[in-house]
């Protein structure tokens, strides 16, 4: 297998991960009967974005690199905020302040 085919596969894998996040979000929203953003959405965004960033770096496409790198910061920040909120809920539950 040539390097070009390997990187093409990596690019398609990243796109598949990135696209899967929309299906996850849609199904979670349908289940809840309201718009929701499950944590899996952010993990798929992070995984897909990181894979696509690797592909963009290989392709040496500065527009694609900047777009994916900026997105990664946003996805990571959302996961940090979710973790912080989850920890705060745990503290409140332990203190009986639910």
PDB file of C-alpha atoms in Angstrom:
ATOM      1  CA  UNK A   1       0.000   0.000   0.000  1.00  0.00           C
ATOM      2  CA  UNK A   2       1.398   3.376  -0.924  1.00  0.00           C
ATOM      3  CA  UNK A   3       1.606   6.304   1.485  1.00  0.00           C
ATOM      4  CA  UNK A   4      -0.908   8.188  -0.651  1.00  0.00           C
ATOM      5  CA  UNK A   5      -3.542   5.459  -0.179  1.00  0.00           C
ATOM      6  CA  UNK A   6      -2.820   5.305   3.544  1.00  0.00           C
ATOM      7  CA  UNK A   7      -3.352   9.061   3.925  1.00  0.00           C
ATOM      8  CA  UNK A   8      -6.479   8.917   1.813  1.00  0.00           C
ATOM      9  CA  UNK A   9      -7.802   6.275   4.210  1.00  0.00           C
ATOM     10  CA  UNK A  10      -6.893   8.468   7.185  1.00  0.00           C
ATOM     11  CA  UNK A  11      -8.728  11.375   5.581  1.00  0.00           C
ATOM     12  CA  UNK A  12     -11.859   9.297   5.020  1.00  0.00           C
ATOM     13  CA  UNK A  13     -11.664   7.918   8.572  1.00  0.00           C
ATOM     14  CA  UNK A  14     -11.519  11.450   9.953  1.00  0.00           C
ATOM     15  CA  UNK A  15     -14.459  12.488   7.812  1.00  0.00           C
ATOM     16  CA  UNK A  16     -16.455   9.446   8.942  1.00  0.00           C
ATOM     17  CA  UNK A  17     -15.808  10.248  12.622  1.00  0.00           C
ATOM     18  CA  UNK A  18     -16.654  13.882  12.062  1.00  0.00           C
ATOM     19  CA  UNK A  19     -19.874  13.009  10.227  1.00  0.00           C
ATOM     20  CA  UNK A  20     -20.925  10.448  12.853  1.00  0.00           C
ATOM     21  CA  UNK A  21     -21.242  13.227  15.404  1.00  0.00           C
ATOM     22  CA  UNK A  22     -24.269  14.606  13.549  1.00  0.00           C
ATOM     23  CA  UNK A  23     -26.012  11.239  13.642  1.00  0.00           C
ATOM     24  CA  UNK A  24     -25.295  10.920  17.376  1.00  0.00           C
ATOM     25  CA  UNK A  25     -26.650  14.423  18.035  1.00  0.00           C
ATOM     26  CA  UNK A  26     -29.734  13.856  15.896  1.00  0.00           C
ATOM     27  CA  UNK A  27     -30.584  10.539  17.589  1.00  0.00           C
ATOM     28  CA  UNK A  28     -30.062  11.993  21.082  1.00  0.00           C
ATOM     29  CA  UNK A  29     -32.318  14.934  20.233  1.00  0.00           C
ATOM     30  CA  UNK A  30     -35.027  12.688  18.806  1.00  0.00           C
ATOM     31  CA  UNK A  31     -34.887  10.512  21.916  1.00  0.00           C
ATOM     32  CA  UNK A  32     -35.161  13.547  24.223  1.00  0.00           C
ATOM     33  CA  UNK A  33     -37.749  15.298  22.012  1.00  0.00           C
ATOM     34  CA  UNK A  34     -35.621  18.468  22.253  1.00  0.00           C
ATOM     35  CA  UNK A  35     -32.283  19.636  20.945  1.00  0.00           C
ATOM     36  CA  UNK A  36     -29.454  18.126  22.999  1.00  0.00           C
ATOM     37  CA  UNK A  37     -25.700  17.907  22.557  1.00  0.00           C
ATOM     38  CA  UNK A  38     -24.431  14.593  23.969  1.00  0.00           C
ATOM     39  CA  UNK A  39     -20.844  14.295  25.210  1.00  0.00           C
ATOM     40  CA  UNK A  40     -20.213  11.751  22.445  1.00  0.00           C
ATOM     41  CA  UNK A  41     -20.716  14.598  19.945  1.00  0.00           C
ATOM     42  CA  UNK A  42     -17.682  16.411  21.360  1.00  0.00           C
ATOM     43  CA  UNK A  43     -15.532  13.269  21.488  1.00  0.00           C
ATOM     44  CA  UNK A  44     -16.385  12.453  17.870  1.00  0.00           C
ATOM     45  CA  UNK A  45     -15.657  16.082  16.965  1.00  0.00           C
ATOM     46  CA  UNK A  46     -12.281  15.871  18.688  1.00  0.00           C
ATOM     47  CA  UNK A  47     -11.375  12.512  17.141  1.00  0.00           C
ATOM     48  CA  UNK A  48     -12.554  13.466  13.675  1.00  0.00           C
ATOM     49  CA  UNK A  49     -10.976  16.921  13.885  1.00  0.00           C
ATOM     50  CA  UNK A  50      -7.614  15.532  15.023  1.00  0.00           C
ATOM     51  CA  UNK A  51      -7.618  12.928  12.262  1.00  0.00           C
ATOM     52  CA  UNK A  52      -8.572  15.525   9.663  1.00  0.00           C
ATOM     53  CA  UNK A  53      -5.884  17.870  11.006  1.00  0.00           C
ATOM     54  CA  UNK A  54      -3.277  15.126  10.492  1.00  0.00           C
ATOM     55  CA  UNK A  55      -4.561  14.671   6.944  1.00  0.00           C
ATOM     56  CA  UNK A  56      -4.512  18.445   6.328  1.00  0.00           C
ATOM     57  CA  UNK A  57      -0.925  18.650   7.579  1.00  0.00           C
ATOM     58  CA  UNK A  58       0.047  15.818   5.248  1.00  0.00           C
ATOM     59  CA  UNK A  59      -1.635  17.654   2.368  1.00  0.00           C
ATOM     60  CA  UNK A  60       0.060  20.896   3.447  1.00  0.00           C
ATOM     61  CA  UNK A  61      -3.212  22.789   3.095  1.00  0.00           C
ATOM     62  CA  UNK A  62      -2.985  25.883   5.314  1.00  0.00           C
ATOM     63  CA  UNK A  63      -6.693  26.727   5.060  1.00  0.00           C
ATOM     64  CA  UNK A  64      -7.694  23.198   6.115  1.00  0.00           C
ATOM     65  CA  UNK A  65      -5.037  23.165   8.879  1.00  0.00           C
ATOM     66  CA  UNK A  66      -6.215  26.456  10.414  1.00  0.00           C
ATOM     67  CA  UNK A  67      -9.872  25.409  10.264  1.00  0.00           C
ATOM     68  CA  UNK A  68      -9.283  22.043  11.927  1.00  0.00           C
ATOM     69  CA  UNK A  69      -6.871  23.422  14.544  1.00  0.00           C
ATOM     70  CA  UNK A  70      -9.362  26.118  15.568  1.00  0.00           C
ATOM     71  CA  UNK A  71     -12.133  23.546  15.784  1.00  0.00           C
ATOM     72  CA  UNK A  72     -10.009  21.310  18.022  1.00  0.00           C
ATOM     73  CA  UNK A  73      -9.629  24.124  20.532  1.00  0.00           C
ATOM     74  CA  UNK A  74     -13.406  24.587  20.656  1.00  0.00           C
ATOM     75  CA  UNK A  75     -14.114  20.855  21.015  1.00  0.00           C
ATOM     76  CA  UNK A  76     -11.522  20.485  23.755  1.00  0.00           C
ATOM     77  CA  UNK A  77     -12.841  23.530  25.610  1.00  0.00           C
ATOM     78  CA  UNK A  78     -16.375  22.129  25.551  1.00  0.00           C
ATOM     79  CA  UNK A  79     -15.151  18.827  26.992  1.00  0.00           C
ATOM     80  CA  UNK A  80     -13.285  20.711  29.739  1.00  0.00           C
ATOM     81  CA  UNK A  81     -16.448  22.684  30.592  1.00  0.00           C
ATOM     82  CA  UNK A  82     -18.529  19.496  30.655  1.00  0.00           C
ATOM     83  CA  UNK A  83     -16.006  17.792  32.952  1.00  0.00           C
ATOM     84  CA  UNK A  84     -15.962  20.813  35.263  1.00  0.00           C
ATOM     85  CA  UNK A  85     -19.768  20.842  35.433  1.00  0.00           C
ATOM     86  CA  UNK A  86     -19.859  17.086  36.079  1.00  0.00           C
ATOM     87  CA  UNK A  87     -17.370  17.427  38.937  1.00  0.00           C
ATOM     88  CA  UNK A  88     -19.389  20.305  40.423  1.00  0.00           C
ATOM     89  CA  UNK A  89     -22.517  18.153  40.346  1.00  0.00           C
ATOM     90  CA  UNK A  90     -20.632  15.372  42.140  1.00  0.00           C
ATOM     91  CA  UNK A  91     -19.523  17.775  44.865  1.00  0.00           C
ATOM     92  CA  UNK A  92     -23.057  19.110  45.261  1.00  0.00           C
ATOM     93  CA  UNK A  93     -24.455  15.568  45.439  1.00  0.00           C
ATOM     94  CA  UNK A  94     -21.921  14.611  48.115  1.00  0.00           C
ATOM     95  CA  UNK A  95     -22.783  17.722  50.122  1.00  0.00           C
ATOM     96  CA  UNK A  96     -26.505  17.092  49.789  1.00  0.00           C
ATOM     97  CA  UNK A  97     -27.024  20.269  47.740  1.00  0.00           C
ATOM     98  CA  UNK A  98     -28.545  18.626  44.712  1.00  0.00           C
TER      99      UNK A  98
END
